[in-house]
Coordinates of C-alpha atoms in Angstrom, one line a residue:
M1 CA -24.3 6.9 73.3
A2 CA -26.3 3.7 73.1
G3 CA -24.3 1.1 74.9
S4 CA -21.8 3.6 76.3
G5 CA -19.8 2.2 79.2
G6 CA -19.9 -1.4 78.2
G7 CA -19.8 -1.2 74.4
P8 CA -22.6 -2.4 72.2
Q9 CA -24.7 -5.3 73.0
G10 CA -22.9 -8.6 72.3
G11 CA -19.4 -7.7 73.5
C12 CA -17.2 -5.0 75.0
L13 CA -15.2 -2.7 72.9
R14 CA -11.5 -2.2 73.5
T15 CA -10.2 1.3 74.3
Y16 CA -7.2 3.1 73.0
P17 CA -4.7 4.3 75.6
A18 CA -4.6 7.7 73.8
L19 CA -7.0 9.1 71.1
P20 CA -5.7 8.1 67.7
V21 CA -5.6 10.8 65.0
W22 CA -4.9 9.7 61.5
V23 CA -3.8 12.4 59.0
V24 CA -3.9 11.5 55.3
E25 CA -3.7 13.5 52.1
D26 CA -6.6 12.1 50.0
H27 CA -9.8 11.7 52.0
Q28 CA -10.7 8.1 50.9
D29 CA -7.4 7.0 52.5
V30 CA -8.9 7.3 56.0
L31 CA -11.3 4.4 55.4
P32 CA -8.6 1.6 55.9
F33 CA -7.9 3.0 59.4
I34 CA -11.6 3.0 60.3
Y35 CA -11.8 -0.6 59.1
R36 CA -8.7 -1.5 61.1
A37 CA -10.4 -0.1 64.2
I38 CA -13.4 -2.3 63.5
G39 CA -11.2 -5.3 63.0
S40 CA -9.4 -4.7 66.3
K41 CA -12.7 -4.3 68.2
H42 CA -12.1 -0.6 69.0
L43 CA -15.1 0.2 66.9
P44 CA -18.2 -1.9 66.7
G45 CA -19.0 -3.6 63.4
S46 CA -22.3 -1.8 63.1
N47 CA -24.3 1.3 64.3
I48 CA -21.3 3.7 64.0
T49 CA -22.1 7.4 63.8
F50 CA -19.9 9.3 61.4
V51 CA -19.4 13.0 62.2
H52 CA -18.0 14.6 59.0
L53 CA -16.7 18.1 58.8
D54 CA -16.1 19.0 55.2
S55 CA -16.9 21.5 52.5
H56 CA -18.1 18.5 50.4
P57 CA -20.5 15.7 51.5
D58 CA -18.4 12.9 50.0
L59 CA -21.6 10.9 49.9
L60 CA -21.7 9.7 46.2
I61 CA -21.3 6.1 45.2
P62 CA -18.9 4.5 42.7
V63 CA -21.5 4.3 39.9
N64 CA -20.5 1.1 38.3
M65 CA -19.0 -0.8 41.2
P66 CA -20.7 -4.1 42.0
A67 CA -22.3 -3.9 45.5
D68 CA -20.6 -7.1 46.7
T69 CA -17.2 -5.3 46.3
V70 CA -17.7 -4.0 49.8
Y71 CA -17.0 -7.5 51.2
D72 CA -13.5 -7.5 49.8
K73 CA -11.7 -4.7 51.6
E74 CA -8.7 -4.4 49.2
A75 CA -10.9 -4.4 46.1
L76 CA -13.1 -1.8 47.7
F77 CA -10.3 0.5 48.7
S78 CA -9.0 0.4 45.1
E79 CA -12.4 1.5 43.8
L80 CA -12.9 4.6 46.0
S81 CA -12.1 8.2 45.4
I82 CA -12.6 11.5 47.4
E83 CA -16.3 11.9 46.6
N84 CA -17.6 8.4 47.2
W85 CA -15.9 6.6 50.1
I86 CA -18.4 6.9 52.9
M87 CA -21.5 5.2 51.4
P88 CA -20.0 1.8 50.7
A89 CA -19.2 1.6 54.5
V90 CA -22.9 2.4 55.1
Y91 CA -24.0 -0.4 52.7
A92 CA -21.6 -2.8 54.4
G93 CA -23.5 -2.2 57.6
H94 CA -20.9 -0.4 59.6
I95 CA -22.2 3.2 59.6
S96 CA -25.8 4.0 60.4
Q97 CA -25.8 7.7 61.1
V98 CA -23.9 10.4 59.2
V99 CA -23.7 14.0 60.4
W100 CA -22.4 16.3 57.7
L101 CA -21.3 19.5 59.4
H102 CA -20.7 22.1 56.7
P103 CA -19.5 25.7 56.5
P104 CA -21.8 28.5 55.1
W105 CA -20.3 28.3 51.6
A106 CA -21.1 24.6 51.1
Q107 CA -24.8 24.0 50.1
Q108 CA -24.8 20.7 48.2
I109 CA -27.5 19.0 50.3
S110 CA -30.4 20.7 52.0
E111 CA -30.4 21.3 55.7
G112 CA -32.1 18.9 58.1
K113 CA -32.6 15.2 58.5
H114 CA -32.7 12.9 55.5
S115 CA -33.8 9.3 56.2
F116 CA -33.5 6.8 53.3
L117 CA -32.4 3.4 52.3
I118 CA -29.2 2.2 50.6
G119 CA -29.0 -1.2 49.0
K120 CA -28.1 -3.4 46.0
D121 CA -30.0 -2.5 42.8
I122 CA -31.6 -5.9 41.7
S123 CA -31.3 -4.9 38.0
T124 CA -27.7 -3.7 37.9
T125 CA -26.2 -5.2 41.2
T126 CA -24.7 -1.8 42.0
I127 CA -25.2 0.3 45.1
R128 CA -28.1 2.7 44.9
V129 CA -30.2 4.8 47.3
T130 CA -33.8 5.9 47.8
G131 CA -32.7 9.4 48.7
T132 CA -34.4 12.0 46.5
D133 CA -32.2 15.1 47.1
N134 CA -30.8 16.6 44.0
Y135 CA -27.3 15.5 45.2
F136 CA -28.3 11.9 44.5
L137 CA -30.6 12.4 41.5
S138 CA -28.0 14.4 39.6
D139 CA -25.6 11.4 39.8
G140 CA -28.3 8.9 38.7
L141 CA -28.2 7.1 42.1
Y142 CA -31.9 7.0 42.9
V143 CA -34.0 3.9 42.7
P144 CA -37.3 3.0 44.4
A145 CA -37.2 0.9 47.6
D146 CA -38.7 -2.2 45.8
Q147 CA -35.8 -2.2 43.5
L148 CA -33.3 -2.6 46.3
E149 CA -32.2 -5.8 48.1
N150 CA -30.0 -6.0 51.3
Q151 CA -31.4 -2.7 52.3
K152 CA -29.8 -0.6 55.1
P153 CA -31.3 2.5 56.6
L154 CA -29.3 5.7 56.8
N155 CA -30.0 8.8 58.8
L156 CA -28.2 11.7 57.3
H157 CA -28.1 15.0 59.3
V158 CA -27.0 18.1 57.5
I159 CA -26.1 20.9 59.9
L160 CA -24.5 24.3 59.2
I161 CA -21.6 25.5 61.3
N162 CA -21.1 29.2 61.4
P163 CA -17.8 30.9 62.5
T164 CA -17.9 32.2 66.0
E165 CA -17.2 35.9 66.0
A166 CA -14.3 37.1 68.1
S167 CA -16.6 39.0 70.4
D168 CA -18.8 36.0 71.1
N169 CA -18.4 34.4 74.5
C170 CA -20.1 31.1 73.9
E171 CA -16.7 29.3 74.3
E172 CA -16.4 30.7 77.8
N173 CA -20.0 29.8 78.6
S174 CA -19.3 26.2 77.5
E175 CA -16.8 25.7 80.4
V176 CA -19.6 24.9 82.9
A177 CA -21.2 22.3 80.6
S178 CA -17.8 20.9 79.8
A179 CA -17.0 20.5 83.5
K180 CA -20.3 18.8 84.0
R181 CA -19.6 16.3 81.2
L182 CA -16.2 15.5 82.7
K183 CA -17.7 14.8 86.2
L184 CA -19.9 12.1 84.7
S185 CA -16.9 9.9 84.1
T186 CA -16.5 6.9 86.3
D187 CA -12.8 6.9 85.4
D188 CA -11.1 9.4 87.7
T189 CA -7.8 9.2 85.9
A190 CA -9.5 10.0 82.6
S191 CA -11.4 12.9 84.1
T192 CA -8.3 14.4 85.7
A193 CA -6.3 14.0 82.5
S194 CA -9.0 15.4 80.2
A195 CA -9.7 18.4 82.5
S196 CA -6.1 19.3 83.1
S197 CA -4.5 18.6 79.7
S198 CA -5.1 21.8 77.8
V199 CA -2.0 21.9 75.7
A200 CA -1.6 19.8 72.5
P201 CA 1.3 17.5 72.1
D202 CA 4.5 18.8 70.5
L203 CA 3.9 18.2 66.8
H204 CA 6.7 18.3 64.3
Y205 CA 5.6 19.4 60.9
N206 CA 9.1 19.3 59.4
T207 CA 8.9 15.5 59.2
P208 CA 5.5 14.8 57.7
N209 CA 6.7 11.6 56.1
V210 CA 6.9 10.1 59.6
K211 CA 4.2 7.4 59.6
K212 CA 3.5 7.4 63.3
K213 CA 4.3 9.7 66.2
E214 CA 3.7 7.9 69.5
V215 CA 2.7 10.1 72.4
Q216 CA 2.8 8.8 76.0
N217 CA -0.6 8.1 77.4
T218 CA -2.1 10.4 80.0
S219 CA -5.7 10.0 79.1
A220 CA -8.1 7.1 78.8
L221 CA -11.5 6.9 77.2
N222 CA -14.3 8.1 79.5
K223 CA -16.1 4.8 79.7
G224 CA -18.9 6.0 81.9
E225 CA -19.6 9.1 79.9
T226 CA -23.3 9.7 79.1
L227 CA -25.3 12.1 77.1
S228 CA -27.9 13.1 79.7
E229 CA -26.7 16.7 79.6
C230 CA -27.1 16.8 75.9
S231 CA -30.7 15.4 75.7
A232 CA -33.3 17.7 74.2
S233 CA -36.7 17.2 72.5
S234 CA -36.1 19.6 69.7
S235 CA -35.5 18.4 66.1
L236 CA -32.7 19.7 63.9
R237 CA -33.0 23.5 63.7
N238 CA -32.8 25.9 60.8
S239 CA -29.6 27.1 59.1
E240 CA -29.3 30.1 61.4
S241 CA -28.7 27.9 64.5
P242 CA -26.0 29.2 66.8
I243 CA -23.3 26.7 67.9
R244 CA -25.2 25.9 71.1
D245 CA -28.1 24.5 69.2
V246 CA -25.7 22.5 67.0
V247 CA -24.2 20.9 70.1
T248 CA -27.7 19.8 71.2
D249 CA -28.5 18.4 67.7
V250 CA -25.3 16.5 67.4
C251 CA -25.6 15.0 70.9
Q252 CA -29.1 13.8 70.0
V253 CA -27.7 11.9 67.0
L254 CA -24.8 10.5 68.9
Q255 CA -27.2 8.9 71.5
K256 CA -28.5 6.6 68.7
G257 CA -25.1 5.1 67.9
D258 CA -22.7 2.7 69.7
A259 CA -19.6 4.7 68.9
Y260 CA -18.5 7.5 66.7
V261 CA -15.7 8.6 64.4
L262 CA -14.8 12.3 64.1
D263 CA -13.7 13.0 60.5
I264 CA -12.3 16.4 59.4
D265 CA -11.4 17.6 56.0
L266 CA -9.1 20.6 56.3
D267 CA -11.0 22.1 53.3
F268 CA -13.9 22.6 55.8
F269 CA -12.0 25.7 56.9
S270 CA -10.9 27.1 53.5
V271 CA -11.7 25.6 50.1
K272 CA -11.1 26.1 46.4
N273 CA -12.8 24.8 43.3
P274 CA -9.7 23.7 41.5
F275 CA -11.5 23.5 38.1
K276 CA -12.1 27.2 38.2
E277 CA -8.4 27.8 37.9
M278 CA -8.0 25.2 35.1
Y279 CA -10.5 26.8 32.7
T280 CA -11.5 30.2 31.6
Q281 CA -14.8 31.7 32.8
T282 CA -16.3 31.1 29.3
E283 CA -15.1 27.5 29.3
Y284 CA -16.5 26.9 32.7
E285 CA -19.9 28.4 31.7
L286 CA -20.0 26.1 28.7
L287 CA -19.3 23.1 30.9
Q288 CA -22.2 24.2 33.2
E289 CA -24.4 24.4 30.1
L290 CA -23.4 21.0 28.8
Y291 CA -23.7 19.2 32.2
S292 CA -26.7 21.2 33.5
F293 CA -29.1 19.0 35.6
K294 CA -32.8 19.3 34.9
K295 CA -34.4 19.0 38.4
P296 CA -37.6 17.1 38.8
H297 CA -40.8 18.9 39.9
R298 CA -41.0 19.7 43.6
N299 CA -43.7 17.0 44.3
A300 CA -42.5 14.6 41.6
T301 CA -44.0 11.1 41.7
E302 CA -41.9 8.0 41.7
E303 CA -42.4 7.8 37.9
G304 CA -41.2 11.4 37.6
L305 CA -38.1 10.7 39.6
L306 CA -37.3 7.6 37.5
D307 CA -37.7 9.7 34.3
C308 CA -35.4 12.4 35.8
V309 CA -32.7 9.8 36.6
E310 CA -33.0 8.0 33.3
N311 CA -32.6 11.2 31.4
R312 CA -29.7 12.2 33.5
V313 CA -27.9 8.9 33.1
H314 CA -28.3 9.1 29.3
Q315 CA -27.0 12.7 29.3
L316 CA -23.9 11.7 31.3
E317 CA -23.3 8.6 29.2
D318 CA -23.4 10.7 26.0
L319 CA -21.0 13.3 27.5
E320 CA -18.6 10.6 28.7
A321 CA -18.6 8.9 25.2
A322 CA -18.1 12.2 23.5
F323 CA -15.0 13.1 25.5
A324 CA -13.7 9.6 25.2
D325 CA -14.0 10.0 21.4
L326 CA -12.3 13.3 21.5
C327 CA -9.4 11.7 23.4
D328 CA -8.8 9.6 20.3
S329 CA -9.4 12.3 17.8
D330 CA -10.6 15.9 18.3
D331 CA -10.8 16.7 14.6
E332 CA -13.7 18.8 13.3
E333 CA -15.6 15.8 12.0
T334 CA -15.7 14.1 15.4
L335 CA -16.6 17.4 17.1
Q336 CA -19.5 18.1 14.7
K337 CA -20.8 14.6 15.0
W338 CA -21.2 14.9 18.8
A339 CA -22.4 18.5 18.6
S340 CA -25.4 17.3 16.6
Y341 CA -26.7 15.4 19.7
P342 CA -29.4 17.1 21.7
G343 CA -28.0 19.6 24.2
M344 CA -24.4 19.2 22.9
K345 CA -24.0 22.3 20.7
P346 CA -21.8 24.1 23.3
L347 CA -19.2 21.4 22.8
V348 CA -17.9 23.1 19.6
Q349 CA -17.1 26.4 21.3
L350 CA -15.7 24.6 24.3
V351 CA -13.3 22.5 22.3
H352 CA -12.2 25.3 20.1
S353 CA -11.4 27.4 23.1
L354 CA -9.4 24.7 24.8
K355 CA -7.4 24.0 21.6
T356 CA -6.5 27.7 21.3
R357 CA -5.0 27.6 24.8
M358 CA -3.3 24.1 24.8
E359 CA -1.8 21.8 22.3
S360 CA -3.6 18.7 23.4
P361 CA -6.4 19.2 26.0
D362 CA -7.0 16.6 28.6
Y363 CA -10.5 15.7 27.7
E364 CA -10.8 13.1 30.5
M365 CA -10.1 16.0 33.0
V366 CA -12.6 18.2 31.2
H367 CA -15.3 15.5 31.7
Q368 CA -14.4 15.2 35.4
A369 CA -14.8 19.0 35.7
G370 CA -18.1 18.8 33.9
L371 CA -19.4 16.3 36.4
T372 CA -19.1 18.9 39.1
C373 CA -21.2 21.4 37.1
D374 CA -24.7 20.0 37.7
Y375 CA -27.2 21.8 39.9
V376 CA -24.8 23.7 42.2
E377 CA -21.2 24.8 41.8
L378 CA -18.4 23.3 43.9
P379 CA -17.8 25.5 46.9
H380 CA -15.0 28.1 46.4
H381 CA -14.2 30.2 49.4
V382 CA -10.6 31.0 50.4
S383 CA -11.0 32.0 54.0
T384 CA -9.3 34.8 55.8
E385 CA -7.3 34.1 59.0
E386 CA -10.2 35.5 61.0
E387 CA -12.7 33.1 59.3
I388 CA -10.5 30.1 59.9
E389 CA -10.1 31.1 63.6
G390 CA -13.9 31.6 63.9
L391 CA -14.6 28.1 62.6
I392 CA -11.9 26.7 64.9
K393 CA -13.7 28.4 67.9
S394 CA -17.1 27.0 66.8
I395 CA -15.7 23.5 66.5
K396 CA -14.0 23.8 69.9
V397 CA -17.3 24.6 71.6
L398 CA -18.9 21.7 69.8
L399 CA -16.2 19.2 70.8
K400 CA -16.0 20.4 74.4
D401 CA -19.7 19.6 74.9
T402 CA -19.9 16.3 73.1
P403 CA -18.5 12.9 74.0
K404 CA -15.0 11.8 73.0
P405 CA -14.8 10.0 69.7
T406 CA -13.2 6.6 69.3
L407 CA -10.8 7.9 66.8
V408 CA -10.2 11.0 64.6
T409 CA -9.5 11.0 60.9
I410 CA -8.2 14.1 59.0
A411 CA -7.7 14.7 55.3
R412 CA -5.4 17.5 54.0
S413 CA -6.9 17.6 50.5
S414 CA -4.1 19.9 49.4
L415 CA -2.5 18.1 46.5
D416 CA -5.7 18.3 44.4
D417 CA -6.0 21.9 45.5
Y418 CA -9.2 21.7 47.4
C419 CA -7.6 23.0 50.6
P420 CA -5.3 25.9 49.5
S421 CA -1.7 24.7 49.6
E422 CA -0.5 27.9 51.2
Q423 CA -3.0 27.4 54.1
V424 CA -3.1 23.7 54.7
D425 CA -0.2 23.4 57.2
I426 CA -1.4 26.3 59.2
I427 CA -5.0 24.8 59.4
Q428 CA -3.6 21.4 60.2
E429 CA -1.6 22.8 63.1
K430 CA -4.6 24.7 64.4
V431 CA -6.8 21.6 64.2
L432 CA -4.3 19.3 66.0
N433 CA -3.8 22.0 68.7
L434 CA -7.6 22.2 69.1
L435 CA -7.9 18.4 69.4
G436 CA -5.1 18.4 72.0
S437 CA -6.7 21.1 74.0
V438 CA -10.1 19.3 74.2
Y439 CA -9.0 15.7 74.5
G440 CA -5.6 15.8 76.1
T441 CA -2.8 13.5 74.8
L442 CA -3.2 12.4 71.2
D443 CA -1.6 9.5 69.3
V444 CA -1.0 11.3 66.0
H445 CA -0.2 9.4 62.8
L446 CA 1.0 11.5 59.9
D447 CA 0.3 9.1 57.0
Y448 CA 1.2 11.1 54.0
S449 CA 4.3 11.7 51.9
S450 CA 6.6 14.6 52.7
I451 CA 6.0 15.9 49.2
S452 CA 2.5 16.9 50.3
S453 CA 3.8 19.4 52.8
S454 CA 5.0 22.9 51.9
L455 CA 7.2 23.0 55.0

C-alpha cells in the first residue's frame, strides 16, 4: 500500500495491538467506528480503500441531505441508513477507493472499474455524482461535473466472488504465496504470530449484548508488509474470474491507498428480499410497474442523461406524494385522483389488493418497497450450507494473499431480514473463525443488542 511501513505522508499511523473487529446489526452503524479510528490516527484522514463484501452496494446518497452535513459527525450519523452510508464518507474526503465484492446473485452495478466524481450540487447543495450507471441514474443522483463543487474522485471496482467448489485446491495452492507474504514483514513477532495462529479466539455467542470482548495481544500489524507479490499489469477481469485473479485485482487497488478497511455484510453469504415476503406476487409486480425505471439510450448525451434523471425524479416525487396522501386517506376519491396521473393506473389494483389483506396498509412501507423495484430486483438467494462454505473458502484465499486491514467491520443485517435470521449466527461464527485463522488474535466488539441474536 502507498506509504505502508511509515503511514501516509505527513505523519505515522498508530497500530492496534490486535486487529479490531466491530460487529453491528444495521450496516450504517459501522461508520462511527471507522471515524473513531480516523480520529485516533489508526486510519489516515484520506486515501482510505474500502473493501466491501455485500449483496448490496450501499452506495446511494441521502437524497435531500445538505452536503455540509458530512462535517458534523453526529448530524451525519443520524441521517444515514443501510443503503447510503458509504458515499458521504467519500465526499468528506476519507475514502478514495471502494471495492465492492459481490456474490453471483447480486448484479446491481456492472462489473469492472468505474471512475467518477462526487461533490456538492451547486443548485441544490446536496451530494451528487457524475456516475452514469443505472444504479445512480435510477435514484436521480447524476449531475454533470460542471454542476459540482468540492469535487472528490472515486474509483469504484466491482468484482464478482464465486464460491470455491469443495474439490478446488486453490486454498492449498495459496499457502506458498501466503508464506511469502509473511516473510516480507520486518516485524518478526508479527510474522511468527500470524503464521502460527490458525485458530480463532473463543467467541461466546450466548452473550451478544457484551459491548466489547478483549483478547490478549499476540499479533502486531505487519508494518513492513508490501504488495510486490501482488503486482500485475492486468486490469480488472471479466465476471468469470477465478479467485486467484480476484486476489491480483484487489491487491492492485490496495496499492493505491494508504490503509484499508475490510467491511463484511453477512448477507453477502445468504440474502433475502424482505419485501417479497411482505407482498403477494401480484402486488410486487404492480410495484415493479409503478416504479419501473426507463433507462437512457446506451450512448446517451449529457442532455439525454439529464432528461432521464429529471423524469425519474418527477416520477418518484409523484409516487411519494401519492402514498403520503394515502396515509391520510385511502378512500376511493383519493385513489382515483392519483390513478389519473401518467403511469399511475396500477395504483388502484395495488391498493385494493392491500386493503383486502390488511385493515390499514402501511403505505410508507409500500413506497419504500417500491423504491427497490427500479431496473433490477433486490437480490434474493437463501444459500445452502455448501454455498456458504464455498464463499467462505473463496474469501479465505483472498484474505490470505492480501495485506492485513487496519480494522474489520461486520454487519449482521438480520433484524430487517436481509440476512436470514435462521442463518445469521452460523454465518457470523464462520466469518469470525475465518478472520481468526487468517489474522491470528482478534479484538472482537459485539456491538448489538441481545435481542438481535437467536441464541
